[in-house]
Coordinates of N, CA and C in Angstrom, one line a residue:
M887 N 0.8 -1.2 0.0 CA 0.0 0.0 0.0 C 0.9 1.3 0.0
L888 N 0.7 2.1 -1.0 CA 1.4 3.3 -1.1 C 0.5 4.5 -1.0
P889 N 0.6 5.3 0.1 CA -0.3 6.5 0.2 C -0.1 7.6 -0.8
T890 N 1.2 7.7 -1.4 CA 1.4 8.6 -2.3 C 1.2 8.2 -3.8
L891 N 0.8 6.9 -3.9 CA 0.5 6.4 -5.3 C -0.7 7.1 -5.9
P892 N -0.6 7.7 -7.0 CA -1.8 8.2 -7.7 C -2.8 7.2 -7.9
E893 N -4.1 7.6 -7.6 CA -5.2 6.6 -7.7 C -5.2 6.0 -9.1
A894 N -4.8 6.8 -10.1 CA -4.8 6.2 -11.5 C -3.9 5.1 -11.7
L895 N -2.9 4.9 -10.8 CA -1.9 3.8 -10.9 C -2.2 2.7 -9.9
D896 N -3.4 2.8 -9.2 CA -3.8 1.7 -8.3 C -4.0 0.4 -9.2
G897 N -3.3 -0.6 -8.8 CA -3.4 -1.9 -9.5 C -2.2 -2.1 -10.5
L898 N -1.3 -1.1 -10.6 CA -0.2 -1.3 -11.5 C 0.6 -2.5 -11.1
A899 N 0.8 -3.4 -12.0 CA 1.5 -4.7 -11.7 C 2.8 -4.8 -12.4
I900 N 3.8 -5.3 -11.6 CA 5.2 -5.5 -12.1 C 5.6 -6.9 -11.9
T901 N 6.0 -7.5 -13.0 CA 6.6 -8.8 -13.0 C 8.1 -8.7 -12.7
H902 N 8.5 -9.5 -11.7 CA 9.9 -9.3 -11.2 C 10.6 -10.7 -11.2
L903 N 11.7 -10.8 -12.1 CA 12.5 -12.0 -12.1 C 14.0 -11.6 -12.1
S904 N 14.7 -12.6 -11.5 CA 16.1 -12.3 -11.3 C 16.9 -13.6 -11.2
D905 N 18.2 -13.4 -11.3 CA 19.2 -14.5 -11.0 C 18.9 -15.7 -11.8
L906 N 18.9 -15.5 -13.1 CA 18.8 -16.7 -14.0 C 20.0 -17.6 -13.9
H907 N 21.2 -17.0 -13.8 CA 22.4 -17.8 -13.7 C 22.5 -18.8 -14.8
L908 N 22.1 -18.3 -16.0 CA 22.1 -19.3 -17.2 C 23.4 -20.0 -17.4
G909 N 23.4 -21.3 -17.4 CA 24.6 -22.1 -17.5 C 24.3 -23.5 -17.4
K910 N 25.0 -24.1 -16.4 CA 24.9 -25.6 -16.3 C 23.7 -26.0 -15.4
L911 N 23.3 -25.2 -14.5 CA 22.2 -25.6 -13.6 C 20.9 -25.2 -14.1
L912 N 20.8 -23.9 -14.7 CA 19.6 -23.5 -15.4 C 20.0 -23.3 -16.8
T913 N 19.6 -24.2 -17.6 CA 20.1 -24.3 -19.0 C 19.2 -23.6 -20.0
P914 N 19.7 -23.3 -21.2 CA 18.9 -22.6 -22.2 C 17.6 -23.3 -22.6
A915 N 17.6 -24.7 -22.4 CA 16.4 -25.4 -22.7 C 15.2 -25.1 -21.8
Q916 N 15.6 -24.6 -20.6 CA 14.5 -24.2 -19.7 C 13.9 -22.8 -19.9
L917 N 14.6 -22.0 -20.7 CA 14.2 -20.6 -20.9 C 12.8 -20.4 -21.5
P918 N 12.4 -21.2 -22.5 CA 11.0 -20.9 -23.0 C 9.9 -21.0 -22.0
R919 N 10.0 -22.0 -21.1 CA 9.0 -22.1 -20.0 C 9.0 -20.9 -19.1
I920 N 10.2 -20.4 -18.7 CA 10.3 -19.3 -17.9 C 9.7 -18.1 -18.5
I921 N 10.0 -17.9 -19.7 CA 9.5 -16.7 -20.5 C 8.0 -16.8 -20.6
E922 N 7.5 -18.0 -20.9 CA 6.0 -18.2 -21.0 C 5.3 -17.9 -19.7
E923 N 5.9 -18.3 -18.6 CA 5.3 -18.1 -17.3 C 5.3 -16.7 -16.9
A924 N 6.5 -16.0 -17.2 CA 6.6 -14.6 -16.9 C 5.6 -13.8 -17.6
N925 N 5.4 -14.0 -18.9 CA 4.5 -13.3 -19.8 C 3.1 -13.6 -19.4
S926 N 2.8 -14.8 -18.9 CA 1.4 -15.1 -18.6 C 0.9 -14.4 -17.3
L927 N 1.8 -13.9 -16.5 CA 1.4 -13.1 -15.3 C 0.7 -11.8 -15.7
G928 N 1.0 -11.3 -16.9 CA 0.3 -10.1 -17.3 C 0.7 -8.8 -16.7
G929 N 1.9 -8.7 -16.2 CA 2.4 -7.5 -15.6 C 2.3 -6.3 -16.5
D930 N 2.1 -5.1 -16.0 CA 2.2 -3.9 -16.8 C 3.7 -3.6 -17.2
M931 N 4.6 -4.1 -16.4 CA 6.0 -3.8 -16.6 C 6.7 -5.1 -16.1
T932 N 7.9 -5.4 -16.7 CA 8.7 -6.5 -16.3 C 10.1 -6.0 -15.9
A933 N 10.6 -6.4 -14.8 CA 11.9 -6.0 -14.3 C 12.8 -7.3 -14.1
V934 N 14.0 -7.3 -14.7 CA 14.9 -8.4 -14.6 C 16.2 -7.8 -13.9
T935 N 16.4 -8.2 -12.6 CA 17.4 -7.6 -11.7 C 18.7 -8.3 -11.6
G936 N 19.3 -8.7 -12.7 CA 20.6 -9.1 -12.8 C 21.0 -10.6 -12.6
D937 N 22.3 -10.9 -12.7 CA 22.8 -12.2 -12.8 C 22.1 -13.0 -13.9
L938 N 22.2 -12.5 -15.1 CA 21.5 -13.1 -16.2 C 22.3 -14.4 -16.6
V939 N 23.6 -14.4 -16.5 CA 24.4 -15.6 -16.8 C 25.2 -16.0 -15.5
D940 N 25.7 -17.3 -15.6 CA 26.4 -17.8 -14.4 C 27.9 -17.6 -14.5
L941 N 28.6 -18.4 -15.2 CA 30.1 -18.3 -15.2 C 30.7 -18.2 -16.6
K942 N 30.0 -18.8 -17.7 CA 30.6 -18.7 -19.0 C 29.5 -18.1 -19.9
L943 N 29.9 -17.2 -20.7 CA 28.9 -16.4 -21.6 C 28.7 -17.0 -22.9
K944 N 29.8 -17.6 -23.6 CA 29.7 -17.9 -25.0 C 28.6 -18.8 -25.4
R945 N 28.4 -19.9 -24.7 CA 27.4 -20.9 -25.1 C 25.9 -20.4 -24.8
V946 N 25.8 -19.5 -23.9 CA 24.4 -19.1 -23.5 C 24.0 -17.7 -24.0
L947 N 24.9 -17.0 -24.7 CA 24.5 -15.6 -25.0 C 23.4 -15.5 -26.0
D948 N 23.4 -16.3 -27.1 CA 22.4 -16.2 -28.1 C 21.0 -16.6 -27.6
P949 N 20.9 -17.8 -26.9 CA 19.6 -18.1 -26.3 C 19.1 -17.1 -25.3
L950 N 20.0 -16.5 -24.5 CA 19.7 -15.5 -23.5 C 19.1 -14.3 -24.2
I951 N 19.7 -13.8 -25.2 CA 19.2 -12.6 -25.9 C 17.8 -12.9 -26.6
E952 N 17.7 -14.1 -27.1 CA 16.4 -14.4 -27.7 C 15.3 -14.5 -26.7
A953 N 15.6 -15.1 -25.6 CA 14.6 -15.2 -24.5 C 14.2 -13.9 -23.9
L954 N 15.2 -13.0 -23.6 CA 14.9 -11.7 -23.1 C 14.1 -10.9 -24.1
G955 N 14.4 -11.1 -25.3 CA 13.6 -10.4 -26.3 C 12.1 -10.8 -26.5
A956 N 11.9 -12.0 -25.9 CA 10.5 -12.5 -26.0 C 9.7 -12.1 -24.8
L957 N 10.3 -11.6 -23.8 CA 9.5 -11.0 -22.7 C 8.7 -9.8 -23.2
S958 N 7.6 -9.6 -22.7 CA 6.7 -8.5 -23.1 C 5.9 -8.0 -22.0
A959 N 5.7 -6.7 -22.0 CA 4.8 -5.9 -21.1 C 4.5 -4.6 -21.7
P960 N 3.3 -4.1 -21.4 CA 2.9 -2.9 -22.1 C 3.8 -1.7 -21.8
L961 N 4.3 -1.6 -20.6 CA 5.2 -0.5 -20.3 C 6.6 -0.7 -20.5
G962 N 7.0 -2.0 -20.9 CA 8.3 -2.4 -21.3 C 9.0 -3.3 -20.3
V963 N 10.1 -3.9 -20.8 CA 10.9 -4.8 -20.0 C 12.3 -4.1 -19.8
Y964 N 12.7 -4.1 -18.5 CA 13.9 -3.4 -18.2 C 14.9 -4.3 -17.3
L965 N 16.2 -4.1 -17.6 CA 17.1 -5.0 -17.0 C 18.2 -4.2 -16.3
V966 N 18.9 -4.8 -15.3 CA 20.1 -4.4 -14.7 C 21.0 -5.6 -14.7
L967 N 22.3 -5.3 -14.5 CA 23.4 -6.4 -14.4 C 23.6 -6.8 -12.9
G968 N 24.1 -7.9 -12.7 CA 24.6 -8.4 -11.4 C 26.0 -8.8 -11.5
N969 N 26.5 -9.2 -10.3 CA 27.9 -9.5 -10.2 C 28.4 -10.6 -11.2
H970 N 27.6 -11.7 -11.4 CA 28.0 -12.8 -12.2 C 28.0 -12.3 -13.7
D971 N 27.4 -11.3 -14.1 CA 27.4 -10.8 -15.4 C 28.7 -10.2 -15.8
Y972 N 29.6 -10.0 -14.8 CA 30.9 -9.4 -15.0 C 32.0 -10.4 -14.9
L973 N 31.7 -11.7 -14.8 CA 32.7 -12.7 -14.6 C 33.3 -13.1 -15.9
D974 N 32.6 -13.0 -17.1 CA 33.2 -13.5 -18.3 C 32.6 -12.6 -19.5
H975 N 33.6 -11.8 -20.1 CA 33.3 -11.0 -21.2 C 32.0 -10.1 -21.1
A976 N 32.0 -9.3 -19.9 CA 30.9 -8.4 -19.7 C 30.7 -7.4 -20.9
P977 N 31.7 -6.8 -21.4 CA 31.5 -5.9 -22.6 C 30.7 -6.5 -23.7
R978 N 31.0 -7.8 -24.0 CA 30.3 -8.5 -25.0 C 28.8 -8.7 -24.7
L979 N 28.5 -9.0 -23.4 CA 27.1 -9.2 -22.9 C 26.4 -7.8 -23.1
I980 N 27.0 -6.8 -22.6 CA 26.4 -5.5 -22.6 C 26.2 -5.1 -24.1
G981 N 27.2 -5.3 -24.9 CA 27.0 -4.9 -26.3 C 25.8 -5.7 -27.0
A982 N 25.7 -7.0 -26.7 CA 24.7 -7.8 -27.3 C 23.3 -7.3 -26.8
L983 N 23.2 -7.0 -25.5 CA 21.9 -6.5 -25.0 C 21.5 -5.1 -25.6
R984 N 22.5 -4.3 -25.8 CA 22.2 -3.0 -26.4 C 21.8 -3.2 -27.9
E985 N 22.6 -4.0 -28.6 CA 22.4 -4.2 -30.0 C 21.0 -4.8 -30.3
A986 N 20.5 -5.6 -29.3 CA 19.2 -6.3 -29.4 C 18.0 -5.3 -29.1
G987 N 18.4 -4.1 -28.6 CA 17.4 -3.1 -28.3 C 16.7 -3.3 -27.0
L988 N 17.4 -4.1 -26.1 CA 16.8 -4.4 -24.8 C 17.1 -3.2 -23.9
N989 N 16.2 -3.0 -23.0 CA 16.3 -1.8 -22.1 C 17.2 -2.1 -20.9
L990 N 18.5 -2.1 -21.2 CA 19.5 -2.3 -20.1 C 19.8 -0.9 -19.4
L991 N 19.6 -0.9 -18.1 CA 19.8 0.4 -17.4 C 21.1 0.3 -16.6
V992 N 22.1 1.0 -17.0 CA 23.4 1.0 -16.2 C 23.6 2.4 -15.7
N993 N 23.1 2.7 -14.5 CA 23.1 4.1 -13.9 C 22.4 5.0 -14.8
E994 N 21.2 4.6 -15.2 CA 20.3 5.4 -16.1 C 18.9 5.4 -15.6
R995 N 18.1 6.3 -16.1 CA 16.7 6.3 -15.7 C 15.8 6.6 -16.9
R996 N 14.6 6.1 -16.8 CA 13.6 6.3 -17.9 C 12.4 7.0 -17.4
Q997 N 11.8 7.8 -18.1 CA 10.5 8.4 -17.8 C 9.4 7.7 -18.5
L998 N 8.5 7.1 -17.8 CA 7.4 6.4 -18.4 C 6.1 7.0 -18.1
E999 N 5.1 6.9 -18.9 CA 3.7 7.5 -18.7 C 2.7 6.4 -18.7
C1000 N 1.9 6.4 -17.6 CA 0.8 5.4 -17.5 C -0.4 6.1 -16.9
E1001 N -1.5 6.0 -17.6 CA -2.8 6.5 -17.1 C -2.6 8.0 -16.8
G1002 N -1.9 8.7 -17.6 CA -1.7 10.2 -17.3 C -0.7 10.5 -16.3
C1003 N -0.1 9.5 -15.6 CA 0.9 9.7 -14.5 C 2.3 9.3 -15.0
M1004 N 3.3 10.0 -14.3 CA 4.7 9.7 -14.7 C 5.3 8.7 -13.7
I1005 N 6.1 7.8 -14.3 CA 6.9 6.9 -13.5 C 8.3 7.1 -13.9
E1006 N 9.1 7.3 -12.9 CA 10.6 7.4 -13.1 C 11.3 6.1 -12.7
L1007 N 11.7 5.4 -13.7 CA 12.4 4.1 -13.5 C 13.8 4.2 -13.6
A1008 N 14.6 3.8 -12.6 CA 16.0 3.9 -12.7 C 16.7 2.5 -12.4
G1009 N 17.8 2.4 -13.0 CA 18.6 1.1 -12.8 C 20.0 1.4 -12.5
I1010 N 20.6 0.8 -11.5 CA 22.0 1.0 -11.2 C 22.9 -0.2 -11.5
D1011 N 24.1 0.0 -11.7 CA 25.1 -1.1 -11.9 C 25.3 -1.8 -10.6
Y1012 N 26.0 -3.0 -10.7 CA 26.3 -3.8 -9.5 C 27.5 -3.2 -8.8
A1013 N 27.3 -3.2 -7.4 CA 28.5 -2.8 -6.6 C 28.3 -3.7 -5.3
H1014 N 29.4 -4.0 -4.7 CA 29.4 -4.9 -3.6 C 29.2 -4.1 -2.3
K1015 N 29.8 -3.0 -2.1 CA 29.8 -2.2 -0.9 C 28.6 -1.3 -0.9
K1016 N 28.1 -1.1 0.3 CA 26.9 -0.3 0.5 C 27.2 1.2 0.2
T1017 N 28.4 1.6 0.5 CA 28.7 3.0 0.2 C 28.8 3.3 -1.3
E1018 N 29.3 2.3 -2.0 CA 29.4 2.4 -3.5 C 28.0 2.3 -4.1
L1019 N 27.1 1.5 -3.6 CA 25.7 1.5 -4.1 C 25.0 2.8 -3.8
A1020 N 25.3 3.4 -2.7 CA 24.7 4.7 -2.4 C 25.2 5.8 -3.3
R1021 N 26.5 5.7 -3.7 CA 27.0 6.7 -4.7 C 26.4 6.5 -6.0
L1022 N 26.1 5.3 -6.4 CA 25.5 5.0 -7.7 C 24.0 5.5 -7.7
V1023 N 23.4 5.4 -6.6 CA 22.0 5.9 -6.5 C 22.0 7.4 -6.6
R1024 N 22.9 8.1 -5.9 CA 23.0 9.5 -6.0 C 23.4 10.0 -7.4
Q1025 N 24.2 9.2 -8.0 CA 24.7 9.6 -9.4 C 23.5 9.5 -10.4
T1026 N 22.6 8.5 -10.1 CA 21.6 8.2 -11.1 C 20.3 9.0 -10.9
L1027 N 20.0 9.2 -9.6 CA 18.7 10.0 -9.3 C 19.0 11.3 -8.6
P1028 N 18.5 12.4 -9.1 CA 18.6 13.7 -8.4 C 17.8 13.7 -7.2
P1029 N 18.0 14.6 -6.3 CA 17.2 14.7 -5.1 C 15.7 15.0 -5.4
G1030 N 14.8 14.5 -4.6 CA 13.5 14.8 -4.8 C 12.6 13.6 -4.6
G1031 N 11.3 13.7 -4.9 CA 10.5 12.5 -4.9 C 9.9 12.2 -3.5
R1032 N 10.1 13.1 -2.5 CA 9.6 12.8 -1.2 C 8.2 13.3 -0.9
T1033 N 7.8 14.3 -1.7 CA 6.5 15.0 -1.4 C 5.3 14.2 -2.0
G1034 N 5.5 13.4 -2.9 CA 4.4 12.7 -3.5 C 3.8 13.4 -4.7
N1035 N 4.3 14.6 -5.0 CA 3.8 15.4 -6.1 C 4.5 15.1 -7.5
G1036 N 5.7 14.4 -7.3 CA 6.5 14.1 -8.5 C 6.1 12.7 -9.1
P1037 N 6.9 12.2 -10.0 CA 6.7 10.9 -10.6 C 6.9 9.8 -9.5
L1038 N 6.3 8.7 -9.7 CA 6.5 7.5 -8.9 C 7.9 7.0 -9.2
R1039 N 8.8 6.9 -8.2 CA 10.2 6.4 -8.4 C 10.3 5.0 -8.1
I1040 N 10.9 4.3 -9.1 CA 11.1 2.8 -8.9 C 12.6 2.6 -9.2
L1041 N 13.3 1.8 -8.4 CA 14.7 1.5 -8.7 C 14.9 0.0 -8.8
L1042 N 15.7 -0.3 -9.9 CA 16.2 -1.7 -10.0 C 17.7 -1.7 -9.6
S1043 N 18.0 -2.6 -8.7 CA 19.4 -2.8 -8.2 C 19.6 -4.3 -7.9
H1044 N 20.6 -4.9 -8.5 CA 20.8 -6.3 -8.2 C 21.0 -6.5 -6.7
H1045 N 21.8 -5.7 -6.1 CA 22.1 -5.8 -4.6 C 21.1 -5.0 -3.9
P1046 N 20.4 -5.7 -2.9 CA 19.3 -5.0 -2.1 C 19.8 -4.0 -1.2
D1047 N 21.1 -3.9 -0.9 CA 21.6 -2.9 0.0 C 21.6 -1.5 -0.5
A1048 N 21.1 -1.3 -1.8 CA 20.9 0.0 -2.3 C 19.6 0.6 -1.7
Y1049 N 18.8 -0.2 -1.1 CA 17.5 0.3 -0.6 C 17.5 1.5 0.3
D1050 N 18.4 1.6 1.3 CA 18.4 2.7 2.2 C 18.8 4.0 1.5
A1051 N 19.7 3.9 0.6 CA 20.1 5.1 -0.2 C 18.9 5.5 -1.1
A1052 N 18.3 4.5 -1.7 CA 17.2 4.8 -2.6 C 16.1 5.5 -1.9
R1053 N 15.8 5.1 -0.7 CA 14.7 5.8 0.1 C 15.0 7.3 0.3
R1054 N 16.3 7.6 0.5 CA 16.7 8.9 0.7 C 16.5 9.8 -0.6
R1055 N 16.4 9.1 -1.7 CA 16.3 9.8 -3.0 C 14.8 9.7 -3.4
G1056 N 13.9 9.4 -2.5 CA 12.5 9.4 -2.9 C 12.0 8.2 -3.7
V1057 N 12.8 7.1 -3.6 CA 12.3 5.9 -4.3 C 11.3 5.1 -3.5
R1058 N 10.1 4.9 -4.1 CA 9.0 4.2 -3.3 C 9.1 2.7 -3.4
L1059 N 9.8 2.2 -4.5 CA 9.9 0.7 -4.6 C 11.2 0.4 -5.2
T1060 N 12.0 -0.4 -4.5 CA 13.2 -1.0 -5.0 C 13.1 -2.4 -5.2
L1061 N 13.5 -2.9 -6.4 CA 13.5 -4.3 -6.7 C 14.9 -4.9 -6.9
S1062 N 15.1 -6.0 -6.2 CA 16.5 -6.6 -6.2 C 16.4 -8.1 -6.2
G1063 N 17.6 -8.7 -6.4 CA 17.8 -10.1 -6.3 C 19.0 -10.4 -5.5
H1064 N 20.0 -11.1 -6.1 CA 21.3 -11.4 -5.5 C 21.4 -12.4 -4.4
T1065 N 20.5 -12.4 -3.5 CA 20.6 -13.2 -2.3 C 20.1 -14.7 -2.5
H1066 N 19.3 -14.9 -3.5 CA 18.6 -16.2 -3.7 C 17.8 -16.7 -2.5
G1067 N 17.5 -15.7 -1.6 CA 16.8 -16.0 -0.4 C 17.6 -16.9 0.5
G1068 N 18.9 -17.0 0.2 CA 19.8 -17.9 1.0 C 19.9 -19.3 0.4
Q1069 N 18.9 -19.7 -0.4 CA 18.8 -21.0 -1.1 C 18.5 -22.2 -0.1
V1070 N 19.1 -22.2 1.0 CA 19.0 -23.2 2.0 C 18.5 -22.6 3.3
N1071 N 17.3 -22.9 3.8 CA 16.7 -22.2 5.0 C 16.2 -23.3 6.0
L1072 N 16.2 -22.9 7.2 CA 15.7 -23.8 8.2 C 14.2 -23.7 8.4
T1073 N 13.7 -22.5 8.1 CA 12.3 -22.2 8.2 C 11.9 -21.6 6.8
N1074 N 10.6 -21.7 6.5 CA 10.2 -21.1 5.2 C 9.9 -19.6 5.3
Q1075 N 9.5 -19.0 4.3 CA 9.4 -17.5 4.2 C 8.1 -17.0 4.8
R1076 N 7.3 -17.8 5.4 CA 6.0 -17.3 6.0 C 6.4 -16.7 7.4
G1077 N 5.6 -15.7 7.8 CA 5.8 -15.1 9.1 C 6.5 -13.8 9.1
R1078 N 6.3 -13.0 10.1 CA 6.8 -11.6 10.1 C 8.3 -11.5 9.9
K1079 N 9.1 -12.4 10.5 CA 10.5 -12.3 10.5 C 11.1 -12.9 9.2
G1080 N 10.3 -13.5 8.4 CA 10.9 -14.1 7.2 C 11.6 -15.4 7.4
S1081 N 12.4 -15.9 6.5 CA 13.1 -17.1 6.6 C 14.3 -17.0 7.5
V1082 N 14.7 -18.2 8.1 CA 15.9 -18.3 8.9 C 16.8 -19.3 8.2
G1083 N 18.0 -18.9 7.9 CA 18.9 -19.7 7.2 C 20.2 -19.0 6.8
W1084 N 20.8 -19.5 5.7 CA 22.1 -18.9 5.3 C 21.8 -17.4 4.9
G1085 N 20.7 -17.2 4.2 CA 20.5 -15.8 3.7 C 20.3 -14.8 4.9
S1086 N 19.7 -15.2 5.9 CA 19.5 -14.3 7.1 C 20.8 -14.1 7.8
L1087 N 21.7 -14.9 7.6 CA 23.1 -14.7 8.3 C 24.0 -13.9 7.4
A1088 N 23.8 -14.0 6.0 CA 24.7 -13.3 5.1 C 24.2 -11.9 4.7
F1089 N 22.9 -11.6 4.7 CA 22.4 -10.4 4.1 C 21.5 -9.7 5.0
Q1090 N 21.5 -8.4 4.9 CA 20.6 -7.5 5.7 C 19.2 -7.7 5.2
Y1091 N 19.0 -7.9 3.9 CA 17.7 -8.1 3.3 C 17.7 -9.4 2.6
P1092 N 17.5 -10.5 3.2 CA 17.7 -11.8 2.5 C 16.7 -12.2 1.5
G1093 N 15.4 -11.7 1.7 CA 14.4 -12.1 0.7 C 13.0 -11.8 1.2
G1094 N 12.2 -11.4 0.3 CA 10.8 -11.1 0.6 C 10.5 -9.6 0.4
L1095 N 9.5 -9.2 1.1 CA 9.0 -7.8 1.0 C 9.3 -7.0 2.3
Y1096 N 9.9 -5.8 2.2 CA 10.3 -5.0 3.3 C 9.7 -3.6 3.2
R1097 N 9.4 -3.0 4.3 CA 8.9 -1.6 4.3 C 9.5 -0.8 5.4
R1098 N 9.9 0.4 5.0 CA 10.3 1.4 6.0 C 9.5 2.7 5.6
G1099 N 8.6 3.1 6.6 CA 7.7 4.2 6.2 C 6.8 3.8 5.1
S1100 N 6.8 4.6 4.0 CA 6.0 4.2 2.9 C 6.8 3.7 1.7
D1101 N 8.0 3.3 2.0 CA 9.0 2.9 0.9 C 9.2 1.4 1.0
Y1102 N 9.1 0.7 -0.1 CA 9.2 -0.8 -0.1 C 10.5 -1.3 -0.8
L1103 N 10.9 -2.5 -0.4 CA 11.9 -3.2 -1.1 C 11.4 -4.7 -1.3
H1104 N 11.5 -5.1 -2.6 CA 11.2 -6.6 -2.8 C 12.5 -7.2 -3.3
V1105 N 12.9 -8.3 -2.5 CA 14.0 -9.1 -2.8 C 13.5 -10.5 -3.3
T1106 N 13.7 -10.8 -4.6 CA 13.2 -12.1 -5.0 C 14.2 -13.2 -4.7
T1107 N 13.7 -14.4 -4.5 CA 14.6 -15.6 -4.3 C 15.3 -16.0 -5.6
G1108 N 14.8 -15.5 -6.7 CA 15.4 -15.7 -8.0 C 15.0 -17.0 -8.6
L1109 N 15.6 -17.3 -9.8 CA 15.2 -18.5 -10.6 C 16.3 -19.5 -10.6
G1110 N 17.6 -19.0 -10.7 CA 18.7 -20.0 -10.8 C 19.3 -20.3 -9.4
S1111 N 20.5 -20.9 -9.5 CA 21.1 -21.4 -8.2 C 22.6 -21.3 -8.3
W1112 N 23.2 -21.2 -7.1 CA 24.6 -21.3 -7.0 C 25.1 -22.7 -7.0
F1113 N 24.2 -23.6 -6.4 CA 24.5 -25.0 -6.3 C 23.2 -25.8 -6.4
P1114 N 23.2 -27.0 -6.8 CA 21.9 -27.7 -7.1 C 21.1 -28.1 -5.9
M1115 N 20.7 -27.2 -5.1 CA 19.8 -27.5 -4.0 C 19.1 -26.2 -3.5
R1116 N 17.8 -26.4 -3.3 CA 17.1 -25.3 -2.6 C 16.2 -26.0 -1.5
V1117 N 16.3 -25.5 -0.3 CA 15.6 -26.1 0.8 C 14.7 -25.0 1.5
K1118 N 13.4 -25.1 1.4 CA 12.5 -24.1 2.0 C 12.7 -22.7 1.4
C1119 N 13.1 -22.7 0.2 CA 13.4 -21.5 -0.5 C 13.2 -21.7 -2.1
P1120 N 12.0 -21.9 -2.5 CA 11.8 -22.2 -4.0 C 12.1 -21.1 -4.9
A1121 N 12.5 -21.4 -6.1 CA 12.7 -20.4 -7.1 C 11.4 -19.8 -7.4
E1122 N 11.4 -18.5 -8.0 CA 10.1 -17.8 -8.1 C 10.2 -16.8 -9.3
I1123 N 9.1 -16.5 -9.9 CA 8.8 -15.3 -10.6 C 7.7 -14.6 -9.8
A1124 N 8.0 -13.3 -9.5 CA 7.0 -12.6 -8.6 C 6.2 -11.6 -9.4
L1125 N 5.0 -11.4 -9.0 CA 4.1 -10.4 -9.5 C 3.7 -9.5 -8.4
L1126 N 4.1 -8.2 -8.5 CA 3.8 -7.2 -7.4 C 2.8 -6.3 -7.9
T1127 N 1.7 -6.1 -7.2 CA 0.6 -5.2 -7.5 C 0.6 -4.0 -6.5
L1128 N 0.8 -2.8 -7.1 CA 0.8 -1.6 -6.3 C -0.6 -1.1 -6.0
R1129 N -0.8 -0.7 -4.7 CA -2.1 -0.3 -4.3 C -2.0 1.1 -3.6
H1130 N -3.0 1.9 -3.9 CA -3.1 3.2 -3.2 C -3.8 3.0 -1.9
G1131 N -3.1 3.6 -0.8 CA -3.8 3.5 0.5 C -2.7 3.5 1.6
E1132 N -3.2 3.5 2.8 CA -2.2 3.5 4.0 C -1.8 2.1 4.2
P1133 N -0.5 1.9 4.4 CA 0.1 0.6 4.7 C -0.2 0.1 6.1
A1134 N 0.0 -1.1 6.4 CA -0.2 -1.7 7.7 C 0.9 -1.3 8.6
A1135 N 1.0 -1.9 9.8 CA 2.0 -1.5 10.7 C 3.4 -1.7 10.1
E1136 N 4.3 -0.8 10.5 CA 5.6 -0.8 9.8 C 6.4 -1.9 10.3
G1137 N 7.4 -2.4 9.5 CA 8.3 -3.5 9.8 C 8.7 -4.3 8.7
E1138 N 9.4 -5.3 8.9 CA 9.8 -6.2 7.8 C 8.7 -7.2 7.6
M1139 N 8.5 -7.5 6.3 CA 7.4 -8.5 5.9 C 7.9 -9.5 4.9
S1140 N 7.6 -10.7 5.1 CA 7.9 -11.7 4.1 C 6.9 -11.8 3.0
H1141 N 7.0 -12.7 2.1 CA 6.1 -12.8 1.0 C 4.7 -13.1 1.6
P1142 N 3.6 -12.5 1.0 CA 2.3 -12.8 1.5 C 1.9 -14.2 1.2

């Protein structure tokens, strides 16, 4: 629930997928089903928040570009890069994404119009340190956005630690991946505190939906894997629906 969301944007739906890690564990043969399921959700916008490939680029580049090009949404499909995208021939990957006309955002922002309202969508590059993520947020987004009179600001950042800096720049919704939800958990994601497992030990925002004030962060558990095991942390494609109204009690919230 977003009190500053224009009523005309009530019901705006965003399909969020991340961390394909296309390679040995998630293979090109699995891509058509993923694309079909993502498109079937019917989101107004699709966000892909990084780690498109795993370790080697050459064998997966062509099917990756074809699959991403098959994603569709009325307001567009937008991508950012993750740390694994820099492990092997990153300039080639970036060039192929640009050449294919895909909306790759590397410290860039776009102005979108929906139902007579403006949406300012930004995407930042990957950084490991929180201070560097904050610098990229400041570099990409000018001050503003706190009064609710400007455009709805949405940020795509592979690393969820950009959330706090994004809030200070008036971003109402940050979409991230990177954590895989920990992949192996002792408890599932239900409940106020979210999952307990490797992710909760390693990351400030391990997975799920978080809120501070009227600003939200969604960290998807992603589609791919670091290793061939997921325990109480299934892969996912998420659909987020924005609603106008006052939010519930403040705090961290897991997936509904």
